[in-house]
CSV table of C-alpha atoms in Angstrom, one decimal:
chain,number,residue,atom,x,y,z
A,1,MET,CA,-14.2,7.9,7.3
A,2,GLN,CA,-12.7,5.8,10.2
A,3,SER,CA,-11.3,7.5,13.2
A,4,LEU,CA,-7.5,7.7,14.0
A,5,GLY,CA,-8.4,5.9,17.4
A,6,MET,CA,-10.1,3.0,15.3
A,7,ASP,CA,-7.0,3.1,13.0
A,8,TYR,CA,-4.9,2.6,16.0
A,9,LEU,CA,-6.9,-0.2,17.6
A,10,ASN,CA,-6.9,-2.1,14.5
A,11,SER,CA,-3.3,-1.8,14.0
A,12,ARG,CA,-3.1,-3.9,17.3
A,13,LEU,CA,-4.7,-6.8,15.8
A,14,MET,CA,-1.3,-8.1,14.3
A,15,PHE,CA,-0.2,-9.0,17.9
A,16,GLY,CA,-2.7,-11.3,18.2
A,17,MET,CA,-3.4,-12.9,21.8
A,18,VAL,CA,-0.6,-12.4,24.2
A,19,PRO,CA,-1.2,-13.6,27.9
A,20,GLY,CA,0.5,-11.6,30.4
A,21,LEU,CA,0.3,-8.3,32.3
A,22,GLU,CA,3.6,-6.7,31.7
A,23,SER,CA,2.3,-4.0,29.1
A,24,THR,CA,-1.0,-3.5,31.0
A,25,ARG,CA,0.6,-3.0,34.2
A,26,LYS,CA,3.2,-0.2,32.5
A,27,LEU,CA,0.1,1.4,30.6
A,28,CYS,CA,-1.8,1.8,33.8
A,29,GLU,CA,1.2,3.3,35.7
A,30,VAL,CA,1.7,5.9,32.6
A,31,LEU,CA,-2.3,6.6,32.6
A,32,GLY,CA,-2.1,7.2,36.5
A,33,ASN,CA,-3.8,3.6,37.3
A,34,PRO,CA,-7.4,4.5,36.7
A,35,GLN,CA,-8.3,0.9,37.7
A,36,THR,CA,-7.8,2.0,41.2
A,37,LYS,CA,-10.6,4.7,40.9
A,38,PHE,CA,-13.5,2.2,41.3
A,39,LYS,CA,-14.4,-1.0,42.8
A,40,THR,CA,-14.6,-4.0,40.5
A,41,ILE,CA,-16.6,-7.2,40.7
A,42,HIS,CA,-14.9,-9.7,38.4
A,43,ILE,CA,-16.5,-12.4,36.3
A,44,VAL,CA,-14.2,-15.4,34.9
A,45,GLY,CA,-15.1,-18.9,33.5
A,46,THR,CA,-15.5,-20.8,30.5
A,47,ASN,CA,-19.1,-19.9,29.8
A,48,GLY,CA,-22.0,-17.8,31.1
A,49,LYS,CA,-19.5,-14.8,31.9
A,50,GLY,CA,-21.4,-12.2,29.5
A,51,SER,CA,-24.8,-13.1,30.9
A,52,THR,CA,-23.7,-13.0,34.6
A,53,SER,CA,-22.0,-9.5,34.2
A,54,TYR,CA,-25.0,-8.1,32.3
A,55,TYR,CA,-27.5,-9.5,35.1
A,56,LEU,CA,-25.2,-8.3,37.9
A,57,SER,CA,-24.8,-4.9,36.4
A,58,GLY,CA,-28.7,-4.5,36.1
A,59,ILE,CA,-29.3,-5.4,40.0
A,60,LEU,CA,-26.3,-3.1,40.9
A,61,GLN,CA,-28.0,-0.4,38.9
A,62,ALA,CA,-31.6,-0.9,40.2
A,63,HIS,CA,-29.9,-0.3,43.9
A,64,GLY,CA,-28.8,3.0,42.8
A,65,PHE,CA,-25.0,2.2,42.1
A,66,LYS,CA,-23.5,3.9,39.0
A,67,THR,CA,-22.5,1.0,37.3
A,68,GLY,CA,-20.0,-0.1,34.3
A,69,LEU,CA,-20.1,-3.0,32.4
A,70,PHE,CA,-17.2,-4.6,30.4
A,71,THR,CA,-17.8,-7.5,28.1
A,72,SER,CA,-16.4,-9.3,25.1
A,73,PRO,CA,-16.8,-10.0,22.3
A,74,HIS,CA,-19.4,-7.7,21.1
A,75,LEU,CA,-22.0,-8.5,18.7
A,76,VAL,CA,-22.1,-5.3,16.4
A,77,SER,CA,-20.1,-2.6,17.6
A,78,LEU,CA,-17.1,-1.9,20.3
A,79,ARG,CA,-19.1,0.5,22.0
A,80,GLU,CA,-21.3,-2.3,23.2
A,81,ARG,CA,-18.2,-3.7,25.4
A,82,ILE,CA,-17.9,-0.4,27.5
A,83,ARG,CA,-21.2,0.7,29.2
A,84,VAL,CA,-22.2,3.0,32.2
A,85,ASN,CA,-25.8,2.3,33.5
A,86,ASP,CA,-26.3,0.3,30.0
A,87,ILE,CA,-25.5,3.3,27.9
A,88,PRO,CA,-22.6,2.3,25.5
A,89,ILE,CA,-19.4,4.6,25.3
A,90,SER,CA,-19.8,7.3,22.8
A,91,ASP,CA,-17.9,7.2,19.6
A,92,GLU,CA,-16.2,10.4,20.6
A,93,ASP,CA,-15.1,9.2,23.9
A,94,LEU,CA,-14.1,5.9,22.5
A,95,ASP,CA,-12.0,7.7,19.8
A,96,ARG,CA,-10.3,10.2,22.4
A,97,LEU,CA,-9.4,7.5,24.9
A,98,LEU,CA,-8.1,5.1,22.0
A,99,LEU,CA,-5.5,8.0,21.3
A,100,CYS,CA,-4.7,8.1,25.3
A,101,VAL,CA,-3.8,4.7,25.3
A,102,ARG,CA,-2.0,4.9,21.9
A,103,ASP,CA,0.2,7.9,23.4
A,104,ALA,CA,0.7,6.0,26.6
A,105,ALA,CA,2.0,3.0,24.7
A,106,VAL,CA,4.6,5.3,22.8
A,107,LYS,CA,5.7,6.7,26.0
A,108,ALA,CA,5.8,3.3,27.9
A,109,GLU,CA,7.6,1.6,25.0
A,110,VAL,CA,5.2,-1.2,24.8
A,111,GLU,CA,3.0,-2.8,21.9
A,112,PRO,CA,-0.5,-3.7,23.5
A,113,THR,CA,-2.8,-6.1,22.0
A,114,PHE,CA,-6.2,-5.4,20.8
A,115,PHE,CA,-7.7,-6.6,24.0
A,116,GLU,CA,-5.5,-4.7,26.0
A,117,VAL,CA,-6.1,-1.4,24.4
A,118,LEU,CA,-10.0,-1.8,25.1
A,119,THR,CA,-9.1,-3.0,28.7
A,120,LEU,CA,-7.3,0.3,29.1
A,121,VAL,CA,-9.8,2.4,27.4
A,122,SER,CA,-12.5,0.8,29.8
A,123,PHE,CA,-10.5,1.5,33.0
A,124,LEU,CA,-10.0,5.2,31.7
A,125,TYR,CA,-13.6,5.8,30.9
A,126,TYR,CA,-15.0,4.3,34.2
A,127,ALA,CA,-12.5,6.4,36.1
A,128,GLU,CA,-13.9,9.5,34.1
A,129,GLN,CA,-17.4,8.7,34.6
A,130,GLY,CA,-16.9,8.3,38.4
A,131,VAL,CA,-18.6,5.0,38.6
A,132,ASP,CA,-19.0,3.3,41.6
A,133,VAL,CA,-18.6,-0.4,40.5
A,134,VAL,CA,-17.8,-2.4,37.3
A,135,ALA,CA,-19.0,-5.5,36.6
A,136,MET,CA,-16.0,-6.9,34.7
A,137,GLU,CA,-15.9,-9.8,32.7
A,138,ALA,CA,-12.4,-11.3,32.0
A,139,GLY,CA,-11.3,-12.1,28.7
A,140,MET,CA,-9.8,-15.5,27.7
A,141,GLY,CA,-8.2,-16.0,31.1
A,142,GLY,CA,-7.8,-14.9,34.9
A,143,ARG,CA,-4.3,-14.6,36.5
A,144,LEU,CA,-3.0,-13.4,32.9
A,145,ASP,CA,-6.0,-11.7,31.6
A,146,SER,CA,-5.4,-8.0,31.1
A,147,THR,CA,-8.5,-7.1,33.1
A,148,ALA,CA,-6.9,-8.8,36.2
A,149,VAL,CA,-4.9,-5.6,37.2
A,150,ALA,CA,-8.3,-4.2,38.4
A,151,CYS,CA,-9.6,-7.4,40.2
A,152,GLY,CA,-11.4,-6.4,43.3
A,153,ASP,CA,-12.7,-8.1,46.4
A,154,PHE,CA,-15.4,-10.1,44.6
A,155,VAL,CA,-14.9,-12.8,42.0
A,156,VAL,CA,-17.5,-14.7,40.1
A,157,LEU,CA,-16.8,-18.1,38.7
A,158,THR,CA,-19.4,-19.3,36.2
A,159,SER,CA,-18.3,-22.4,34.7
A,160,ILE,CA,-15.4,-24.3,33.6
A,161,GLY,CA,-14.7,-26.2,30.5
A,162,LEU,CA,-11.7,-27.2,28.2
A,163,GLU,CA,-11.0,-24.3,25.9
A,164,HIS,CA,-7.8,-22.3,24.9
A,165,THR,CA,-5.6,-25.4,26.4
A,166,GLU,CA,-2.5,-24.1,25.0
A,167,VAL,CA,-2.4,-21.2,27.3
A,168,LEU,CA,-5.0,-21.9,30.1
A,169,GLY,CA,-3.7,-25.6,31.0
A,170,PRO,CA,-4.7,-29.1,29.4
A,171,THR,CA,-7.1,-30.1,31.9
A,172,GLU,CA,-10.2,-28.4,33.6
A,173,SER,CA,-8.3,-28.4,37.1
A,174,ALA,CA,-5.5,-26.6,35.6
A,175,ILE,CA,-7.9,-24.1,34.0
A,176,LEU,CA,-10.0,-23.5,37.1
A,177,LYS,CA,-6.7,-22.7,38.9
A,178,GLU,CA,-5.8,-20.3,36.3
A,179,LYS,CA,-9.0,-18.3,36.1
A,180,MET,CA,-9.3,-18.3,40.0
A,181,ALA,CA,-5.8,-17.0,40.2
A,182,VAL,CA,-7.1,-13.6,39.0
A,183,VAL,CA,-7.1,-12.7,43.0
A,184,ASP,CA,-3.2,-13.2,43.1
A,185,VAL,CA,-3.0,-10.1,40.7
A,186,SER,CA,-4.8,-7.7,42.8
A,187,GLU,CA,-2.8,-4.8,44.1
A,188,GLN,CA,-5.5,-3.2,46.3
A,189,ASN,CA,-6.3,-6.7,48.2
A,190,VAL,CA,-3.9,-6.6,51.1
A,191,ILE,CA,-4.1,-4.2,53.9
A,192,THR,CA,-6.2,-1.2,55.0
A,193,GLY,CA,-6.3,0.6,58.2
A,194,SER,CA,-4.1,-1.2,60.8
A,195,LYS,CA,-1.6,-3.8,59.6
A,196,SER,CA,-3.8,-6.7,61.0
A,197,GLU,CA,-7.1,-5.8,59.2
A,198,ILE,CA,-7.1,-8.2,56.0
A,199,ILE,CA,-9.5,-7.5,53.1
A,200,ARG,CA,-10.9,-11.0,52.5
A,201,LYS,CA,-11.6,-11.9,49.1
A,202,THR,CA,-14.8,-13.8,48.2
A,203,PHE,CA,-15.1,-16.1,45.3
A,204,ILE,CA,-19.1,-16.8,44.2
A,205,VAL,CA,-18.7,-20.1,42.5
A,206,GLY,CA,-21.2,-22.2,40.2
A,207,GLY,CA,-21.4,-24.3,37.4
A,208,LEU,CA,-18.8,-26.9,38.8
A,209,SER,CA,-18.6,-30.6,39.1
A,210,GLU,CA,-18.3,-32.1,42.6
A,211,SER,CA,-14.7,-32.9,42.0
A,212,LEU,CA,-14.0,-29.1,40.7
A,213,LEU,CA,-15.8,-27.6,43.2
A,214,ALA,CA,-13.8,-29.3,46.0
A,215,GLU,CA,-10.7,-28.1,44.1
A,216,ALA,CA,-12.4,-24.5,44.2
A,217,ARG,CA,-12.9,-24.3,47.9
A,218,ASP,CA,-9.2,-25.7,48.5
A,219,PHE,CA,-7.9,-22.8,46.2
A,220,ALA,CA,-10.1,-20.2,47.9
A,221,ALA,CA,-8.8,-21.6,51.4
A,222,SER,CA,-5.3,-21.4,50.0
A,223,ARG,CA,-5.7,-17.5,49.4
A,224,HIS,CA,-7.6,-17.1,52.6
A,225,ALA,CA,-10.6,-16.5,50.7
A,226,ASP,CA,-14.3,-17.2,51.3
A,227,CYS,CA,-16.1,-19.5,49.0
A,228,LEU,CA,-19.9,-19.2,48.3
A,229,VAL,CA,-21.6,-21.8,46.3
A,230,PRO,CA,-25.2,-20.2,45.8
A,231,LYS,CA,-28.3,-22.4,45.3
A,232,ILE,CA,-29.9,-22.0,42.1
A,233,ARG,CA,-33.1,-20.3,42.9
A,234,ASP,CA,-36.6,-21.1,41.5
A,235,ASP,CA,-38.1,-17.8,41.9
A,236,ILE,CA,-36.2,-15.9,38.9
A,237,GLU,CA,-37.8,-14.7,35.7
A,238,LEU,CA,-35.9,-13.8,32.9
A,239,PRO,CA,-36.5,-13.3,29.2
A,240,ASN,CA,-33.5,-15.7,28.2
A,241,LEU,CA,-34.6,-19.0,27.7
A,242,GLY,CA,-32.8,-21.9,29.7
A,243,HIS,CA,-31.8,-23.1,33.0
A,244,HIS,CA,-28.5,-22.1,32.7
A,245,TYR,CA,-29.3,-18.4,32.7
A,246,ILE,CA,-31.2,-19.0,35.8
A,247,GLU,CA,-27.9,-20.5,37.2
A,248,ASN,CA,-26.1,-17.4,36.1
A,249,ALA,CA,-28.7,-15.1,37.5
A,250,SER,CA,-28.5,-16.8,40.8
A,251,LEU,CA,-24.8,-16.0,40.9
A,252,SER,CA,-25.4,-12.6,40.0
A,253,LEU,CA,-27.8,-12.2,42.7
A,254,ALA,CA,-25.5,-13.8,45.4
A,255,ALA,CA,-22.7,-11.6,44.1
A,256,ALA,CA,-24.8,-8.4,44.1
A,257,GLU,CA,-26.2,-9.2,47.9
A,258,ARG,CA,-22.8,-9.6,49.1
A,259,PHE,CA,-21.3,-6.6,47.5
A,260,ILE,CA,-24.3,-4.4,48.4
A,261,ASN,CA,-24.7,-5.4,52.0
A,262,GLY,CA,-20.8,-4.7,52.3
A,263,SER,CA,-20.9,-1.3,50.5
A,264,GLY,CA,-22.2,0.9,53.3
A,265,ARG,CA,-24.6,2.5,51.1
A,266,CYS,CA,-27.9,0.6,51.3
A,267,SER,CA,-29.0,-2.8,52.0
A,268,TYR,CA,-29.7,-5.5,49.3
A,269,ASP,CA,-33.3,-5.8,48.1
A,270,ASP,CA,-34.3,-8.9,46.8
A,271,ALA,CA,-37.5,-8.2,45.4
A,272,LEU,CA,-36.0,-5.1,43.6
A,273,ALA,CA,-33.2,-7.1,42.0
A,274,LEU,CA,-36.0,-9.8,41.0
A,275,SER,CA,-38.0,-7.1,39.1
A,276,ALA,CA,-34.8,-5.9,37.5
A,277,LEU,CA,-34.0,-9.3,36.2
A,278,ARG,CA,-37.3,-9.7,34.6
A,279,THR,CA,-36.8,-7.5,31.6
A,280,ARG,CA,-33.3,-8.0,31.3
A,281,SER,CA,-32.4,-9.8,28.0
A,282,TRP,CA,-28.9,-10.7,27.3
A,283,ALA,CA,-28.9,-10.3,23.5
A,284,GLY,CA,-27.7,-13.2,21.4
A,285,ARG,CA,-28.1,-16.0,23.8
A,286,MET,CA,-31.1,-17.9,23.8
A,287,GLN,CA,-32.9,-14.7,22.9
A,288,LYS,CA,-36.3,-14.8,21.5
A,289,LEU,CA,-37.2,-12.5,18.7
A,290,THR,CA,-41.0,-11.6,18.7
A,291,ASP,CA,-42.7,-9.6,15.9
A,292,ALA,CA,-45.6,-7.1,16.4
A,293,SER,CA,-48.3,-9.8,16.2
A,294,GLY,CA,-46.4,-11.8,19.3
A,295,ARG,CA,-45.1,-14.5,17.3
A,296,VAL,CA,-41.5,-15.8,18.0
A,297,ARG,CA,-39.9,-15.5,14.7
A,298,TYR,CA,-36.2,-16.3,15.6
A,299,ILE,CA,-34.2,-17.8,18.4
A,300,LEU,CA,-30.8,-16.5,18.6
A,301,ASP,CA,-28.0,-18.4,20.5
A,302,GLY,CA,-24.4,-17.8,20.3
A,303,ALA,CA,-23.2,-21.3,21.4
A,304,HIS,CA,-19.7,-21.9,20.0
A,305,ASN,CA,-18.5,-25.0,21.8
A,306,SER,CA,-19.6,-28.1,22.9
A,307,HIS,CA,-20.3,-26.9,26.3
A,308,ALA,CA,-22.4,-24.3,25.2
A,309,VAL,CA,-24.2,-26.5,22.8
A,310,LYS,CA,-25.2,-28.9,25.2
A,311,ARG,CA,-26.8,-26.2,27.1
A,312,LEU,CA,-28.8,-25.2,24.2
A,313,VAL,CA,-30.1,-28.6,23.1
A,314,GLU,CA,-31.3,-29.1,26.8
A,315,THR,CA,-33.3,-25.9,26.8
A,316,LEU,CA,-34.9,-26.9,23.4
A,317,ALA,CA,-35.9,-30.1,24.7
A,318,GLU,CA,-37.5,-28.3,27.8
A,319,TYR,CA,-39.1,-25.4,25.9
A,320,TYR,CA,-39.7,-27.1,22.6
A,321,PRO,CA,-40.4,-30.7,23.2
A,322,LYS,CA,-40.3,-32.9,20.1
A,323,VAL,CA,-40.0,-30.0,18.0
A,324,LYS,CA,-37.3,-29.8,15.1
A,325,PHE,CA,-36.2,-26.7,13.9
A,326,HIS,CA,-35.0,-25.0,10.7
A,327,CYS,CA,-31.4,-24.1,11.8
A,328,VAL,CA,-29.3,-21.4,10.4
A,329,PHE,CA,-25.6,-22.7,11.4
A,330,GLY,CA,-22.1,-21.2,11.0
A,331,ALA,CA,-19.1,-21.5,13.1
A,332,LEU,CA,-15.2,-20.6,13.3
A,333,LYS,CA,-12.5,-22.9,12.1
A,334,ASP,CA,-11.0,-23.7,15.7
A,335,LYS,CA,-14.3,-25.1,17.2
A,336,ASP,CA,-15.1,-28.6,17.4
A,337,VAL,CA,-17.9,-28.5,15.0
A,338,GLY,CA,-18.6,-32.0,14.3
A,339,GLU,CA,-19.6,-32.6,18.1
A,340,MET,CA,-21.7,-29.5,17.9
A,341,LEU,CA,-23.4,-30.9,14.8
A,342,LYS,CA,-24.2,-34.5,16.5
A,343,LEU,CA,-25.7,-32.6,19.5
A,344,MET,CA,-28.1,-30.4,17.6
A,345,ALA,CA,-28.9,-33.1,15.3
A,346,PRO,CA,-32.2,-34.5,16.9
A,347,HIS,CA,-33.5,-31.1,17.0
A,348,VAL,CA,-33.0,-29.8,13.5
A,349,SER,CA,-35.1,-30.6,10.5
A,350,HIS,CA,-33.5,-28.5,8.2
A,351,TRP,CA,-29.8,-27.3,8.1
A,352,HIS,CA,-29.1,-23.8,6.3
A,353,ILE,CA,-25.3,-23.2,6.4
A,354,THR,CA,-23.9,-19.8,6.2
A,355,LYS,CA,-20.6,-17.8,6.9
A,356,THR,CA,-19.5,-14.3,7.4
A,357,PRO,CA,-16.7,-12.4,6.0
A,358,TYR,CA,-14.8,-12.9,9.0
A,359,PRO,CA,-11.7,-14.5,8.2
A,360,ARG,CA,-11.8,-17.3,10.8
A,361,PHE,CA,-15.3,-18.9,9.6
A,362,ARG,CA,-15.6,-22.2,8.3
A,363,GLU,CA,-16.0,-22.4,4.5
A,364,LEU,CA,-19.3,-23.8,3.4
A,365,ASP,CA,-17.7,-26.9,1.7
A,366,ASP,CA,-16.1,-27.7,5.0
A,367,LEU,CA,-19.6,-27.3,7.1
A,368,ARG,CA,-21.4,-29.5,4.1
A,369,GLY,CA,-18.8,-32.0,4.3
A,370,LEU,CA,-19.1,-32.5,7.8
A,371,LEU,CA,-23.0,-32.7,7.7
A,372,THR,CA,-22.7,-35.2,4.7
A,373,GLY,CA,-20.4,-37.3,6.8
A,374,LEU,CA,-22.9,-37.5,9.7
A,375,GLY,CA,-25.7,-38.3,7.5
A,376,LEU,CA,-27.3,-34.8,7.6
A,377,LYS,CA,-28.7,-32.9,4.4
A,378,VAL,CA,-28.2,-29.2,3.6
A,379,ALA,CA,-31.5,-27.6,2.9
A,380,SER,CA,-29.7,-24.2,1.7
A,381,GLU,CA,-26.6,-22.3,2.0
A,382,GLY,CA,-25.1,-18.7,1.5
A,383,GLU,CA,-23.4,-15.8,3.0
A,384,LEU,CA,-25.4,-14.6,5.9
A,385,SER,CA,-27.3,-11.5,5.0
A,386,ARG,CA,-30.9,-10.1,5.6
A,387,GLU,CA,-32.2,-12.0,2.3
A,388,PHE,CA,-30.6,-15.2,3.4
A,389,LEU,CA,-32.4,-14.9,6.6
A,390,ASP,CA,-35.7,-14.1,4.9
A,391,ARG,CA,-35.7,-16.9,2.6
A,392,VAL,CA,-35.2,-19.6,5.8
A,393,ALA,CA,-37.9,-17.6,7.6
A,394,GLU,CA,-40.6,-17.8,4.8
A,395,THR,CA,-39.7,-21.6,4.0
A,396,ALA,CA,-40.1,-22.4,8.0
A,397,SER,CA,-43.1,-20.5,8.3
A,398,ALA,CA,-44.8,-22.1,5.0
A,399,GLU,CA,-44.2,-25.5,6.8
A,400,ASN,CA,-45.1,-24.4,10.6
A,401,LYS,CA,-45.7,-20.8,11.4
A,402,ASP,CA,-45.5,-21.5,15.1
A,403,VAL,CA,-41.8,-22.8,15.2
A,404,PRO,CA,-39.4,-20.1,15.0
A,405,VAL,CA,-35.8,-20.2,13.2
A,406,LEU,CA,-33.0,-21.0,15.2
A,407,VAL,CA,-29.7,-19.1,14.5
A,408,THR,CA,-26.6,-20.5,16.3
A,409,GLY,CA,-23.1,-21.7,16.0
A,410,SER,CA,-21.1,-18.4,16.6
A,411,LEU,CA,-21.3,-15.2,18.3
A,412,TYR,CA,-19.7,-13.6,15.4
A,413,MET,CA,-22.6,-15.0,13.4
A,414,ILE,CA,-25.3,-13.8,15.6
A,415,GLY,CA,-23.7,-10.3,15.6
A,416,GLU,CA,-24.3,-10.4,11.9
A,417,THR,CA,-27.7,-11.5,12.2
A,418,VAL,CA,-28.4,-8.6,14.8
A,419,GLN,CA,-27.4,-6.2,12.6
A,420,ALA,CA,-29.3,-7.6,9.6
A,421,LEU,CA,-32.6,-7.6,12.0
A,422,LYS,CA,-32.2,-4.9,14.6
A,423,ASN,CA,-34.6,-2.4,12.8
A,424,ASP,CA,-37.2,-5.0,12.8
A,425,PHE,CA,-37.5,-6.5,16.4
A,426,ASP,CA,-37.8,-4.7,19.5
A,427,GLY,CA,-35.7,-6.7,21.2
A,428,LEU,CA,-32.7,-5.7,19.3
A,429,ALA,CA,-33.4,-1.9,19.8
A,430,PHE,CA,-30.2,-1.3,21.9
A,431,PHE,CA,-28.4,-2.1,18.7
A,432,ARG,CA,-29.9,0.7,16.6
A,433,GLY,CA,-27.5,3.6,16.0
A,434,LEU,CA,-24.4,1.3,16.6
A,435,ASN,CA,-22.2,1.2,13.6
A,436,PRO,CA,-20.4,-2.4,13.1
A,437,THR,CA,-16.7,-2.6,14.1
A,438,THR,CA,-14.4,-5.6,13.9
A,439,ASN,CA,-13.8,-8.1,16.6
A,440,GLU,CA,-10.1,-9.1,17.5
A,441,HIS,CA,-8.9,-12.4,16.2
A,442,ARG,CA,-9.3,-14.3,19.5
């Protein structure tokens, strides 16, 4: 039986996505401004926000900070999105705090969205738990993202690509400014102590072209903020495959170093930070699933737009040169699937198309038509399930047992895959005991 809190949260789906901070600010006020009770490192960008946040939280934990992590969307359960020292919020706390937000919304006479409600729940939970710092992944935007009301003195910008242009702007330049403008929202950023002592914001920036980087530096200067561009390090070892995760981890290391050394609690220890990263696998993103014999059976990657698929194929070319994969593929209706398929085609021998019950998924007929139009054949198709994955894995293994099955195209599909396989692979142990819950329609 679903809880009253979850009933309330799901009732928010009808409000869709509403950029703006008015509702969040009113709710924060009614709830006692919980977002002021902890420090925040904000992570904004187009791709790479989740892994950067996850790596950063692990480095901070290793240094003794009680650390919150806020990410979206989730793969299996809403509880994944709100963690303290890697432990997800409990069902009981989630339900209780959802009802707190519901009551506050009635008092404030606002109708918050799904994402706004979860953001407020996270603020309340981190304040209750007495966390030292939160690695907070922004949702869609920056300036108008509900997480922005908690923006602290450090902002990490991971990458910029064209997305949600109807809200964020029609060009990469416009999107860059929209995301960096998260610092304009902060109510904690101006003066401490004497009136002459200004808290100087810091941007840690990566993944940008030279022209965008110049714009980022200009934007930071216009806000009297520092702009750091860390070098991509060559001494990072990660479970996740791909140079882009090395880039994201490099940003995390730089942000952690700056935050920790300015905390007054301890000094940053690079060896400790690197050690923390070696076992920190960001689920569903170029993640290898290895069986008890040590054989890699699946590679899961939530690449869901052309920008992310380019990184995916670069990684496949590096780690699996001249290899072609059996690929389980599904995607949402609002993605440029044709371009994604073109980019992946040189690395795929067999296409196994699928979908989930999530209403935004492309139908199989649509996917089949796109593949046929590109001269690509469909090897099999069906609703995503454990049985479907097993059939593909058996077919692929019979052909070459050393080549894993590639599962990609949508984070929502990766979530269904994780749910189906979580009891069979230790790399998915985190998800055991988490019950599936809906994602918002974003």
